[in-house]
Amino acid sequence: MDNKFPGKDIAHDDLISKFPLAASRYVGHKSKFIVSGVEFGGDLVPIFAGPNMVESRELILDIAKNVKLSGAHFLRGGAFKPLTFPYRSDKYFETRESGLEWLSEAKELYGLPVITEVMEEKFIPQVSDVADILQIGSRNMQNYPFLIACARTNKPIMLKRHYGASLRDWLGAAEYILNEGNSNVILCERGVVAPHTHRSTSRFLMDLQVIPAAQEFTHLPIVIDPSHATFWRSWVAPMALAGVAAGADGVMLEVHPNPSEAAVDPLQSVDYLEFGRLSKQLDSIAKVVGRRTI
Amino acid sequence: MDNKFPGKDIAHDDLISKFPLAASRYVGHKSKFIVSGVEFGGDLVPIFAGPNMVESRELILDIAKNVKLSGAHFLRGGAFKPLTFPYRSDKYFETRESGLEWLSEAKELYGLPVITEVMEEKFIPQVSDVADILQIGSRNMQNYPFLIACARTNKPIMLKRHYGASLRDWLGAAEYILNEGNSNVILCERGVVAPHTHRSTSRFLMDLQVIPAAQEFTHLPIVIDPSHATFWRSWVAPMALAGVAAGADGVMLEVHPNPSEAAVDPLQSVDYLEFGRLSKQLDSIAKVVGRRTI
Amino acid sequence: MDNKFPGKDIAHDDLISKFPLAASRYVGHKSKFIVSGVEFGGDLVPIFAGPNMVESRELILDIAKNVKLSGAHFLRGGAFKPLTFPYRSDKYFETRESGLEWLSEAKELYGLPVITEVMEEKFIPQVSDVADILQIGSRNMQNYPFLIACARTNKPIMLKRHYGASLRDWLGAAEYILNEGNSNVILCERGVVAPHTHRSTSRFLMDLQVIPAAQEFTHLPIVIDPSHATFWRSWVAPMALAGVAAGADGVMLEVHPNPSEAAVDPLQSVDYLEFGRLSKQLDSIAKVVGRRTI
Amino acid sequence: MDNKFPGKDIAHDDLISKFPLAASRYVGHKSKFIVSGVEFGGDLVPIFAGPNMVESRELILDIAKNVKLSGAHFLRGGAFKPLTFPYRSDKYFETRESGLEWLSEAKELYGLPVITEVMEEKFIPQVSDVADILQIGSRNMQNYPFLIACARTNKPIMLKRHYGASLRDWLGAAEYILNEGNSNVILCERGVVAPHTHRSTSRFLMDLQVIPAAQEFTHLPIVIDPSHATFWRSWVAPMALAGVAAGADGVMLEVHPNPSEAAVDPLQSVDYLEFGRLSKQLDSIAKVVGRRTI
């Protein structure tokens, strides 16, 4: 019977009855698929880089150019952006339709495919026009009707883990997408709640143990987002490197030309210089574990 | 600047800049409002009782009659129901429009106002026709566009805490509703993730400490849902009593004539007899802390 | 094989192979024993009251007199006191041997049995001379050689739960004491680490769900310590009342004539007036659940 | 005043008043010291390898030989061993004095310095005779009198983090040792309690975020123990590699010739072949971050 044994962690039965499509069918089973020329689940570990928010046309074009030079495979950036509180400052506005246009321009100009968040069903067509991958934010991970609506676009989808969700909950959410016949699903770990996060301004702990765990239970690629997980610039590089060493299938990074001036999350972005350095180190780490980022 | 200090817990500043409408404005500040003749935030501690799912017309009418007799103030029950996984068994179906009709019939027949979950924007009008209180489930707590859409109905809203959310996140979500001019917001604690929950089938720990904490920081009433929090029948009564002793402003309970036959969550419902007994004890506990449930 | 399945929560097998002495042998199984005339595990819910530290002779005598008048069954207070950091302020000193003498004097003068912490094996004889119950602090919960040494005194022992320990770990520690033939073991819940504790100065969340859980799995009485769990004065009374409503077998409270002047933990003690009021409410709550504190 | 603001995470003031000796005094401040010819805190990332328990003379000699060949710097293994429950199986015995002798023999024969746990004050002299580094287990992390006694041997000490302890608690414990004038302190992360650990037999989540956090706040080297943290063989290698990528100053690994036959923790040990392979990968990862293990 459904929900009779609502486990916290994954039980053997779950692989058969709860998420058969997301479950690994043999040891080492891994999905492979190509998005806009970039392979997921193979030896490449794609890098997604860009600002938290698409603040302006100038900014996003400048960032696209620079992260492309340093080896990014995707341009990331939010035109639509959920906030914990309903008030936005003068600086912290959504650029919405304009933001999407600028992303589109950057994509054409620099040949960088785009990943951006979609927050509401009504914006799915608009966002889908620009995005190569639809990003579903952690707060929407369990908004099942929305997952289904996104799945039906047949666009590749990156599903962020809710910070309170178990791997079991997360694979259940992925199953909603797979169950619609959309098999291009990417998981993204972005930090979880934990008793101790070491700084009072770091709300989350990056769960790297979920990488080998996910690879045991599912064939879906798993990407890490150390910027949101740590919320602290100097912890981003170590955790990004650690994630690739642990087997992550992709890395998402917030990059801003002038992090302390960023409209959002000024504590966590890295600048171009640091991104360039980190990008090279990521490739070296990837090579040790039989992968590459370049 | 927004999000510069994304605290885990509540800081003094948050009361002013992040959730000024939800925040207490003086010590002991409490919202009072009446929903279908039942006062919230006063000395009454309303009881919401009913099945997890509105399985059938017969069931819901029988339950309504019985919980009314034992002192329930609201009939609860889901016609629409989110599931962690996309597969439903033969038993575990949503009754949707029919379920809403049966709730409506039970309401008229027994004079019990209804609280039921709304899961999608498109169903808001339909659910609003029947529900005296719209319930927003924990998985939708951070679906902000949906919160705004619900708020605009001007119906009273019960906002469940996401099991990974801080009190700060939760009050941020409530602020979205209040900010639309809808001031009839009820908070509902339903268990949080924690390192240890004592049984592997209990995913959550009921956070009763959030009751005095919420009453320090917000004027909104706070209801507890020990059935979902504990997921274990024999823990429901102790935690319900504890919640009222700690100052809860309402109690939500799953009641089923034959719990082990319930379509969903058979481990946690109480039967009529136990509900009747518990209902009396809740009133006695309430009286000790200057409240009443009868 | 030992440790093959190191569960986080309690499995059925654990009751047989891991903690057979602590495990309930039938539904409702409860240990009863009398300590210095006070029964544990029966209908009485004993109250332990006193300061965090035995700061001076005058203080402890004054507190003993006052808490006795308001219904306390035991005088609590630390002469030896572990600190998270090795530095003590001028105010925050241990009174050690003198503290024990003053406790002894208070005990004789007011007929209140004493519970006090023992921190090191070498002080066991000295502390045992004065204490009616030896308190083992949470930091020593897994100091197994020390548990065995305490057990061998044959004094009743109150074993505080470590704030990171599962119920399974805790009953394992209790088993060490029971296994020495000392059956007068009292468990004490004092707060656990959790992702959110609502105030940055509250390190723990009081786990009241562990009360019904413990009563399902073990026959040992379980006491709550809301002062240390909440670390915030205005949350102590609601959580104490909640604990008794949930079925706690005893309540430990920090009481100080002038809390803001207390040498330690000034944020959490209640004064005589509040203790008197709370003591009466605790009895009223206890009566609703078939117990009494008076 | 002490304990007035008992934070969960580290505040700026803590570095000055709570753990001034453990605190970093400038950005990038790192302790360096040499133990039996092996440098800590420099570019070398030492590897500690060996069985959970020193089961027999043959076993420990065989393991010493093999891990030495594959690049281990220290031999690890428990002669004394705490258990969560007081019962030991026929297989799961402590070898105590004999175990120490065998460790000593292995050390001489293969020139591998030894790290082993000391569990009780009375065994300190005996264990100190053999051990090059005294290991203090997580359950004793807050046994302050014991920390002081160990510190006074002037032996290097590896202090494991309790699985419920904050970094702040942990550095407080380290401060007790430093405050005795013993500056050769090594921290060891071995997993923390968390809401989700992905397998019901994995009690902990490895906290790799604590590595950059510790390196921000303290100059002490930090070692990781992925075997105990994950409790699952196939997760050990990814987490070990991740730890070195994140900046760990050492790696502790359980190695057993025949893991499924190990007396303790058969789920988590790696065999010689896997250790050899992992050892090489660790060095490659280390080189990427400017370190080396060889």
PDB file of N, CA and C in Angstrom, chain C residues 140-171:
ATOM      1  N   ASN C 140      29.320  13.101  28.845  1.00  0.00           N
ATOM      2  CA  ASN C 140      29.867  11.831  29.320  1.00  0.00           C
ATOM      3  C   ASN C 140      28.982  10.647  28.975  1.00  0.00           C
ATOM      4  N   MET C 141      27.922  10.866  28.229  1.00  0.00           N
ATOM      5  CA  MET C 141      26.970   9.772  27.956  1.00  0.00           C
ATOM      6  C   MET C 141      27.638   8.562  27.338  1.00  0.00           C
ATOM      7  N   GLN C 142      28.690   8.800  26.547  1.00  0.00           N
ATOM      8  CA  GLN C 142      29.337   7.683  25.867  1.00  0.00           C
ATOM      9  C   GLN C 142      30.729   7.395  26.408  1.00  0.00           C
ATOM     10  N   ASN C 143      30.969   7.866  27.620  1.00  0.00           N
ATOM     11  CA  ASN C 143      32.217   7.558  28.309  1.00  0.00           C
ATOM     12  C   ASN C 143      31.959   6.266  29.080  1.00  0.00           C
ATOM     13  N   TYR C 144      32.042   5.126  28.360  1.00  0.00           N
ATOM     14  CA  TYR C 144      31.546   3.878  28.908  1.00  0.00           C
ATOM     15  C   TYR C 144      32.262   3.420  30.173  1.00  0.00           C
ATOM     16  N   PRO C 145      33.607   3.539  30.248  1.00  0.00           N
ATOM     17  CA  PRO C 145      34.245   3.124  31.504  1.00  0.00           C
ATOM     18  C   PRO C 145      33.712   3.930  32.693  1.00  0.00           C
ATOM     19  N   PHE C 146      33.419   5.193  32.451  1.00  0.00           N
ATOM     20  CA  PHE C 146      32.889   6.047  33.517  1.00  0.00           C
ATOM     21  C   PHE C 146      31.465   5.607  33.892  1.00  0.00           C
ATOM     22  N   LEU C 147      30.666   5.245  32.894  1.00  0.00           N
ATOM     23  CA  LEU C 147      29.308   4.756  33.186  1.00  0.00           C
ATOM     24  C   LEU C 147      29.373   3.529  34.093  1.00  0.00           C
ATOM     25  N   ILE C 148      30.305   2.637  33.773  1.00  0.00           N
ATOM     26  CA  ILE C 148      30.448   1.411  34.562  1.00  0.00           C
ATOM     27  C   ILE C 148      30.872   1.741  35.992  1.00  0.00           C
ATOM     28  N   ALA C 149      31.820   2.671  36.117  1.00  0.00           N
ATOM     29  CA  ALA C 149      32.284   3.066  37.457  1.00  0.00           C
ATOM     30  C   ALA C 149      31.135   3.681  38.260  1.00  0.00           C
ATOM     31  N   CYS C 150      30.332   4.518  37.622  1.00  0.00           N
ATOM     32  CA  CYS C 150      29.184   5.103  38.324  1.00  0.00           C
ATOM     33  C   CYS C 150      28.182   4.015  38.700  1.00  0.00           C
ATOM     34  N   ALA C 151      27.940   3.100  37.771  1.00  0.00           N
ATOM     35  CA  ALA C 151      26.954   2.040  38.012  1.00  0.00           C
ATOM     36  C   ALA C 151      27.308   1.247  39.265  1.00  0.00           C
ATOM     37  N   ARG C 152      28.605   1.028  39.451  1.00  0.00           N
ATOM     38  CA  ARG C 152      29.053   0.163  40.554  1.00  0.00           C
ATOM     39  C   ARG C 152      28.862   0.787  41.942  1.00  0.00           C
ATOM     40  N   THR C 153      28.565   2.067  41.993  1.00  0.00           N
ATOM     41  CA  THR C 153      28.235   2.680  43.292  1.00  0.00           C
ATOM     42  C   THR C 153      26.880   2.189  43.775  1.00  0.00           C
ATOM     43  N   ASN C 154      26.099   1.662  42.842  1.00  0.00           N
ATOM     44  CA  ASN C 154      24.718   1.273  43.139  1.00  0.00           C
ATOM     45  C   ASN C 154      23.798   2.430  43.504  1.00  0.00           C
ATOM     46  N   LYS C 155      24.276   3.647  43.275  1.00  0.00           N
ATOM     47  CA  LYS C 155      23.406   4.816  43.436  1.00  0.00           C
ATOM     48  C   LYS C 155      22.477   4.907  42.219  1.00  0.00           C
ATOM     49  N   PRO C 156      21.287   5.450  42.406  1.00  0.00           N
ATOM     50  CA  PRO C 156      20.465   5.759  41.234  1.00  0.00           C
ATOM     51  C   PRO C 156      21.219   6.729  40.329  1.00  0.00           C
ATOM     52  N   ILE C 157      21.022   6.571  39.035  1.00  0.00           N
ATOM     53  CA  ILE C 157      21.773   7.371  38.065  1.00  0.00           C
ATOM     54  C   ILE C 157      20.826   8.015  37.069  1.00  0.00           C
ATOM     55  N   MET C 158      21.006   9.306  36.853  1.00  0.00           N
ATOM     56  CA  MET C 158      20.265   9.964  35.774  1.00  0.00           C
ATOM     57  C   MET C 158      21.230  10.205  34.623  1.00  0.00           C
ATOM     58  N   LEU C 159      20.912   9.622  33.482  1.00  0.00           N
ATOM     59  CA  LEU C 159      21.791   9.636  32.319  1.00  0.00           C
ATOM     60  C   LEU C 159      21.251  10.612  31.281  1.00  0.00           C
ATOM     61  N   LYS C 160      21.932  11.727  31.121  1.00  0.00           N
ATOM     62  CA  LYS C 160      21.482  12.703  30.126  1.00  0.00           C
ATOM     63  C   LYS C 160      21.841  12.222  28.721  1.00  0.00           C
ATOM     64  N   ARG C 161      20.954  12.501  27.792  1.00  0.00           N
ATOM     65  CA  ARG C 161      21.192  12.152  26.401  1.00  0.00           C
ATOM     66  C   ARG C 161      22.193  13.133  25.797  1.00  0.00           C
ATOM     67  N   HIS C 162      23.172  12.624  25.074  1.00  0.00           N
ATOM     68  CA  HIS C 162      24.041  13.534  24.331  1.00  0.00           C
ATOM     69  C   HIS C 162      23.214  14.203  23.245  1.00  0.00           C
ATOM     70  N   TYR C 163      23.521  15.445  22.966  1.00  0.00           N
ATOM     71  CA  TYR C 163      22.684  16.192  22.024  1.00  0.00           C
ATOM     72  C   TYR C 163      22.805  15.720  20.585  1.00  0.00           C
ATOM     73  N   GLY C 164      23.755  14.834  20.311  1.00  0.00           N
ATOM     74  CA  GLY C 164      23.859  14.256  18.977  1.00  0.00           C
ATOM     75  C   GLY C 164      23.454  12.785  18.943  1.00  0.00           C
ATOM     76  N   ALA C 165      23.039  12.254  20.086  1.00  0.00           N
ATOM     77  CA  ALA C 165      22.807  10.803  20.170  1.00  0.00           C
ATOM     78  C   ALA C 165      21.391  10.411  19.788  1.00  0.00           C
ATOM     79  N   SER C 166      21.281   9.266  19.133  1.00  0.00           N
ATOM     80  CA  SER C 166      19.972   8.677  18.852  1.00  0.00           C
ATOM     81  C   SER C 166      19.440   8.028  20.127  1.00  0.00           C
ATOM     82  N   LEU C 167      18.158   7.718  20.117  1.00  0.00           N
ATOM     83  CA  LEU C 167      17.570   6.959  21.231  1.00  0.00           C
ATOM     84  C   LEU C 167      18.283   5.611  21.352  1.00  0.00           C
ATOM     85  N   ARG C 168      18.672   5.060  20.221  1.00  0.00           N
ATOM     86  CA  ARG C 168      19.384   3.780  20.200  1.00  0.00           C
ATOM     87  C   ARG C 168      20.741   3.889  20.910  1.00  0.00           C
ATOM     88  N   ASP C 169      21.490   4.936  20.602  1.00  0.00           N
ATOM     89  CA  ASP C 169      22.775   5.163  21.275  1.00  0.00           C
ATOM     90  C   ASP C 169      22.561   5.311  22.789  1.00  0.00           C
ATOM     91  N   TRP C 170      21.511   6.042  23.117  1.00  0.00           N
ATOM     92  CA  TRP C 170      21.234   6.383  24.514  1.00  0.00           C
ATOM     93  C   TRP C 170      20.872   5.127  25.311  1.00  0.00           C
ATOM     94  N   LEU C 171      20.014   4.295  24.729  1.00  0.00           N
ATOM     95  CA  LEU C 171      19.644   3.065  25.433  1.00  0.00           C
ATOM     96  C   LEU C 171      20.840   2.124  25.508  1.00  0.00           C
TER      97      LEU C 171
END
